[in-house]
Amino acid sequence: MEKNFFPAISIIIPMYNAEKYLGECLDSLLAQTFCDYEVIVVDDCSTDKSFEIAKNYISKFKDKIKIIRRKKNSGGAGLPKNDGLKISRGEYIFFMDSDDMITKTALEELYKIAKNFDADVVQCEKFYQISAENTLEDLNSFSPPMISYPNIKFVTAPTLLSDNLKTRVNDWLERKFLWPNWSQLIRRDFFVKNNFKFTNALGEDRTLTFCFLINSKNYVLVPSVINFYRIADNSLSHKNKKVEEILRERIREVIQNFQYLDKFLSDKEFFQKHSDLKYSVLENSTLDSFYYLGNIYYKIPLSQLYDVAREEFEKSEDDNTSLAALFFGRMNFFNAKAFYQSEKINQLQKEIQKLQEQLKK
């Protein structure tokens, strides 16, 4: 890549064992109507052919692509994103998952809006969802479903958010924002000057999106739908891990995100004056982080779960009293819900058995 190449957009793609979809991801970039960009692929020590596939695209992108390989697998997307940011030179940053694709006019649309509004962040509110089997070619012949996480009245034109912090925080608490970074175009200087860093934990982009909302001057919501989000099997990294090991990782990730957000909030004068909002944000974000524990907690005995959690909280040098209270409260909720569902299933089974006996008679 040329030393004096300073593109409009740096596209950062963290990658781990993405050989099945990486080619289509990169092909969707080659098809862009906007060409003033660089591509930075960060390989997190893939064990398949991902790295070789990425290298095969060097001739296609010419001087617009850089491929780097981490020396050690990070186990998440956060650190590879940070690595990509360090060598990026674009005016704006755009993150992509290695198994996703974007529409042909995606970069052109977002960059034009960013310049018109002098935006720190341009945020899409919806995305297209595709299955693991869908290909780039398929998208020319069918319309995938358009969905979103927020349940709100979506904008119909580029809309600048209110600069009232209280309004922004309350809207966040009411889940009015799509939070994955692949739905955003972010000014690089804004990212760097605020010293934002990704934690290496699931939900790391949720944490940073909230930080963007609080620190940005011009945050723009747009009706553009540009991302094809693929529902694929992401279980490979946990294939050979025991349930307890996965549980420990998830708890450490919850702690990472909590500590990052707690420090961010504590340093803000606004949250020093509005401690109630600070607590609400921490509680909301932490309970969302517990979502990733939902499919694990019932696979391990409750007593073992509590022992593992206590050990992980005690390992941390920070005071995690509030977080531990939230955690154990949530685990009790999960346990009660599981017990109720189990009782309901038993009752239905008894009723079915009764009906079967009556039919026999």
XYZ file of C-alpha atoms in Angstrom:
361
model
C 0.000 0.000 0.000
C 1.337 3.444 -0.941
C 2.774 5.438 1.975
C 0.896 8.620 1.011
C -2.452 6.914 0.479
C -5.006 8.544 2.800
C -8.402 7.198 1.758
C -11.854 8.443 2.672
C -12.754 5.154 4.395
C -10.764 2.410 6.112
C -12.644 -0.900 6.088
C -11.482 -3.143 8.937
C -12.307 -6.856 8.811
C -11.360 -9.060 11.796
C -11.109 -12.639 10.575
C -10.967 -16.097 12.103
C -11.608 -19.295 10.110
C -13.774 -17.518 7.537
C -12.746 -19.477 4.426
C -16.355 -20.267 3.516
C -17.547 -16.654 3.259
C -14.514 -14.343 3.093
C -14.382 -14.302 -0.711
C -17.943 -12.994 -0.983
C -17.292 -10.422 1.723
C -14.337 -9.040 -0.262
C -16.185 -9.339 -3.572
C -18.924 -7.067 -2.199
C -16.212 -4.438 -1.577
C -14.798 -4.789 -5.074
C -18.323 -4.131 -6.405
C -18.661 -0.770 -4.590
C -19.651 2.348 -6.541
C -17.365 4.271 -4.145
C -13.675 3.481 -4.637
C -11.814 5.791 -2.229
C -11.159 3.207 0.465
C -8.572 0.859 1.940
C -9.203 -2.653 3.237
C -7.456 -3.970 6.354
C -7.916 -7.679 7.031
C -6.722 -8.808 10.476
C -6.284 -12.571 10.677
C -6.637 -13.882 14.233
C -4.482 -16.986 13.625
C -6.961 -18.855 11.419
C -6.408 -22.595 11.141
C -8.197 -22.942 7.794
C -7.447 -21.348 4.392
C -8.713 -17.864 5.297
C -5.283 -16.226 5.233
C -4.436 -17.714 1.822
C -7.808 -16.611 0.419
C -7.218 -13.063 1.663
C -3.758 -13.004 0.045
C -5.288 -14.074 -3.273
C -7.244 -10.807 -3.295
C -4.139 -8.593 -3.181
C -3.928 -8.457 -6.976
C -7.638 -7.591 -7.235
C -7.471 -4.702 -4.756
C -3.967 -3.677 -5.874
C -2.741 -0.958 -3.494
C -5.960 -0.824 -1.473
C -5.573 -3.840 0.792
C -3.360 -4.746 3.715
C -3.422 -8.144 5.420
C -1.908 -8.630 8.861
C -1.723 -11.722 11.006
C -1.734 -11.732 14.776
C 0.958 -13.780 16.499
C -1.519 -15.176 19.005
C -5.226 -15.900 18.753
C -7.178 -13.377 20.812
C -10.374 -15.404 21.114
C -12.539 -12.434 20.123
C -13.036 -9.625 17.606
C -12.033 -6.721 19.872
C -8.226 -6.949 19.733
C -8.103 -7.563 15.956
C -10.271 -4.445 15.512
C -7.807 -2.468 17.653
C -4.930 -3.790 15.528
C -6.669 -2.663 12.365
C -7.348 0.783 13.796
C -3.650 1.304 14.573
C -2.645 1.095 10.924
C -5.768 2.658 9.400
C -5.444 5.980 7.573
C -8.970 6.719 6.453
C -11.015 9.776 7.309
C -13.754 7.376 8.408
C -13.774 3.801 9.729
C -16.131 1.038 8.641
C -16.093 -2.385 10.325
C -17.221 -5.560 8.586
C -17.698 -9.119 9.796
C -15.812 -11.543 7.556
C -18.967 -13.521 6.725
C -21.131 -10.498 5.827
C -21.603 -8.424 2.666
C -22.749 -4.888 1.864
C -24.829 -3.368 -0.937
C -23.063 -1.892 -3.975
C -23.828 1.714 -2.966
C -23.219 1.280 0.791
C -19.970 3.242 1.128
C -21.107 5.946 -1.291
C -24.339 6.514 0.635
C -22.768 6.625 4.088
C -19.798 8.793 3.156
C -21.964 11.382 1.376
C -24.171 11.712 4.463
C -21.138 11.873 6.776
C -19.703 14.795 4.797
C -23.041 16.616 4.526
C -23.575 16.502 8.296
C -19.910 16.669 9.352
C -20.840 13.533 11.294
C -18.842 11.757 13.968
C -21.052 8.699 13.498
C -23.493 7.700 10.754
C -25.809 4.980 12.042
C -28.051 2.631 10.038
C -31.169 1.422 11.855
C -31.917 -1.738 9.869
C -30.091 -4.541 8.058
C -30.789 -7.427 5.715
C -30.639 -10.911 7.187
C -29.440 -13.845 5.094
C -28.883 -17.523 5.824
C -25.619 -19.422 5.818
C -26.485 -20.811 2.367
C -27.196 -17.483 0.627
C -24.515 -16.270 -1.799
C -23.659 -12.893 -3.291
C -25.151 -14.086 -6.563
C -28.428 -15.000 -4.813
C -28.906 -11.395 -3.755
C -29.481 -10.397 -7.376
C -32.564 -12.602 -7.610
C -34.332 -12.333 -4.235
C -34.984 -9.778 -1.500
C -33.814 -10.898 1.951
C -35.818 -9.861 5.014
C -35.099 -6.412 6.427
C -34.952 -6.403 10.224
C -33.685 -4.473 13.239
C -33.110 -4.963 16.951
C -34.720 -1.665 18.040
C -38.505 -1.458 18.091
C -39.022 2.178 17.160
C -40.379 4.537 14.533
C -37.479 4.525 12.087
C -36.221 7.642 10.333
C -37.196 8.214 6.697
C -34.373 10.687 5.974
C -30.926 11.376 7.479
C -31.647 12.723 10.954
C -29.292 14.455 13.382
C -29.731 13.307 16.976
C -30.595 15.788 19.671
C -27.478 16.999 21.500
C -29.346 16.660 24.808
C -27.443 13.960 26.732
C -30.388 13.067 28.913
C -32.495 12.401 25.824
C -29.767 10.274 24.272
C -29.314 8.216 27.441
C -33.039 7.633 27.889
C -33.376 6.638 24.222
C -30.515 4.175 24.726
C -32.218 2.707 27.784
C -35.401 2.321 25.722
C -33.350 0.385 23.122
C -33.812 2.820 20.267
C -30.395 2.253 18.704
C -28.875 -0.489 16.605
C -25.505 -1.110 18.232
C -23.269 -3.400 16.069
C -20.335 -1.451 14.618
C -20.958 -2.949 11.181
C -24.020 -0.689 11.030
C -21.924 2.482 11.517
C -19.499 4.766 9.702
C -17.246 6.376 12.334
C -14.929 9.354 12.007
C -11.425 8.086 12.702
C -10.225 11.253 14.489
C -13.265 11.077 16.769
C -12.371 7.479 17.637
C -8.684 8.223 18.247
C -9.019 11.531 20.139
C -11.433 9.961 22.616
C -9.023 7.056 23.115
C -11.726 4.486 22.462
C -10.608 0.855 22.618
C -12.470 -2.368 22.044
C -12.568 -4.813 24.902
C -11.979 -8.382 23.766
C -15.406 -9.526 24.842
C -18.726 -10.392 23.239
C -20.849 -7.269 23.109
C -17.798 -5.005 22.850
C -19.478 -2.964 20.123
C -22.575 -2.449 22.289
C -20.381 -0.835 24.952
C -18.580 1.421 22.477
C -21.776 2.459 20.697
C -23.030 3.899 23.969
C -19.724 5.758 24.382
C -20.118 7.150 20.854
C -23.580 8.416 21.726
C -22.285 10.309 24.744
C -19.116 11.774 23.190
C -20.242 12.586 19.655
C -21.308 16.046 18.546
C -23.035 15.007 15.322
C -24.622 11.561 15.435
C -26.748 10.877 12.355
C -29.411 8.202 11.904
C -30.105 7.135 8.315
C -32.753 5.034 6.556
C -30.069 3.315 4.443
C -30.084 -0.494 4.671
C -26.648 -1.601 3.533
C -25.540 -4.698 5.439
C -26.288 -8.353 4.639
C -25.916 -10.008 8.029
C -25.374 -13.743 7.745
C -26.827 -16.166 10.265
C -23.973 -18.656 10.371
C -22.515 -21.203 12.784
C -20.111 -19.294 15.034
C -19.495 -22.152 17.437
C -16.123 -23.182 15.987
C -14.043 -21.340 18.585
C -15.807 -23.310 21.348
C -15.748 -26.664 19.598
C -13.198 -28.289 21.902
C -13.911 -26.369 25.085
C -15.668 -27.620 28.177
C -18.796 -25.840 29.419
C -17.017 -24.557 32.541
C -14.215 -23.062 30.444
C -16.748 -21.264 28.220
C -18.597 -20.036 31.322
C -15.390 -18.602 32.798
C -14.643 -16.815 29.516
C -18.134 -15.328 29.394
C -17.955 -14.082 32.983
C -14.559 -12.482 32.333
C -16.063 -10.771 29.287
C -18.946 -9.393 31.354
C -16.391 -8.040 33.844
C -14.323 -6.442 31.044
C -17.298 -4.606 29.547
C -18.586 -3.536 32.954
C -15.226 -2.105 34.026
C -14.727 -0.245 30.726
C -18.184 1.303 30.879
C -17.981 2.071 34.610
C -14.724 3.996 34.107
C -16.165 5.856 31.104
C -19.251 6.920 33.081
C -17.295 7.833 36.226
C -15.095 10.230 34.245
C -18.099 12.135 32.848
C -19.377 15.161 34.765
C -22.878 14.494 33.439
C -23.032 11.086 35.116
C -21.457 12.415 38.287
C -24.494 14.695 38.520
C -26.955 12.022 37.373
C -25.927 8.949 39.330
C -29.362 7.396 38.777
C -28.764 7.359 35.026
C -25.268 5.987 35.538
C -26.653 3.050 37.503
C -29.431 2.471 34.923
C -26.905 2.366 32.065
C -24.624 -0.047 33.930
C -27.544 -2.277 34.864
C -29.012 -2.227 31.356
C -25.706 -2.969 29.625
C -24.729 -5.676 32.095
C -28.058 -7.483 31.852
C -27.651 -7.430 28.074
C -24.214 -8.992 28.509
C -25.814 -11.807 30.514
C -27.714 -12.733 27.356
C -24.591 -14.575 26.208
C -24.787 -16.741 29.313
C -28.347 -17.820 28.597
C -27.457 -21.016 26.745
C -24.736 -22.017 29.205
C -26.131 -21.653 32.709
C -28.486 -24.639 32.488
C -25.689 -26.957 31.274
C -23.854 -26.758 34.565
C -25.055 -27.522 38.134
C -26.196 -24.384 39.941
C -23.726 -24.833 42.809
C -20.840 -25.147 40.343
C -22.038 -22.073 38.453
C -21.981 -19.957 41.612
C -18.541 -21.281 42.606
C -17.094 -20.482 39.176
C -18.630 -16.991 39.186
C -17.349 -16.203 42.679
C -13.831 -17.331 41.741
C -13.798 -15.123 38.623
C -15.060 -12.067 40.505
C -12.450 -12.570 43.234
C -9.634 -12.795 40.658
C -10.307 -9.268 39.459
C -8.368 -6.475 41.153
C -11.327 -4.081 40.886
C -14.286 -3.900 43.237
C -17.029 -5.876 41.508
C -19.578 -5.857 44.323
C -22.304 -4.177 42.247
C -21.627 -6.385 39.247
C -21.666 -9.543 41.374
C -25.046 -8.541 42.838
C -26.457 -8.047 39.341
C -24.940 -11.304 38.155
C -26.258 -13.522 40.937
C -29.652 -11.842 40.764
C -29.827 -12.623 37.050
C -28.724 -16.205 37.575
C -31.495 -16.658 40.142
C -33.933 -15.335 37.560
C -32.663 -17.795 34.941
C -32.914 -20.636 37.427
C -36.471 -19.730 38.453
C -37.507 -19.444 34.799
C -35.980 -22.834 33.994
C -37.743 -24.390 37.009
C -41.090 -22.914 35.920
C -40.649 -24.198 32.359
C -39.684 -27.623 33.651
C -42.795 -27.767 35.862
C -44.981 -26.705 32.930
C -43.506 -29.433 30.725
C -44.110 -32.053 33.432
C -47.726 -30.920 33.751
C -48.280 -31.125 29.987
C -46.728 -34.573 29.876
C -49.124 -35.758 32.589
C -52.092 -34.347 30.688
C -50.932 -36.055 27.473
C -50.544 -39.340 29.357
C -54.113 -39.004 30.704
C -55.495 -38.389 27.236
C -53.615 -41.374 25.861
C -55.056 -43.610 28.595
C -58.577 -42.337 27.864
C -58.139 -43.036 24.159
C -57.055 -46.607 24.905
C -60.261 -47.172 26.860
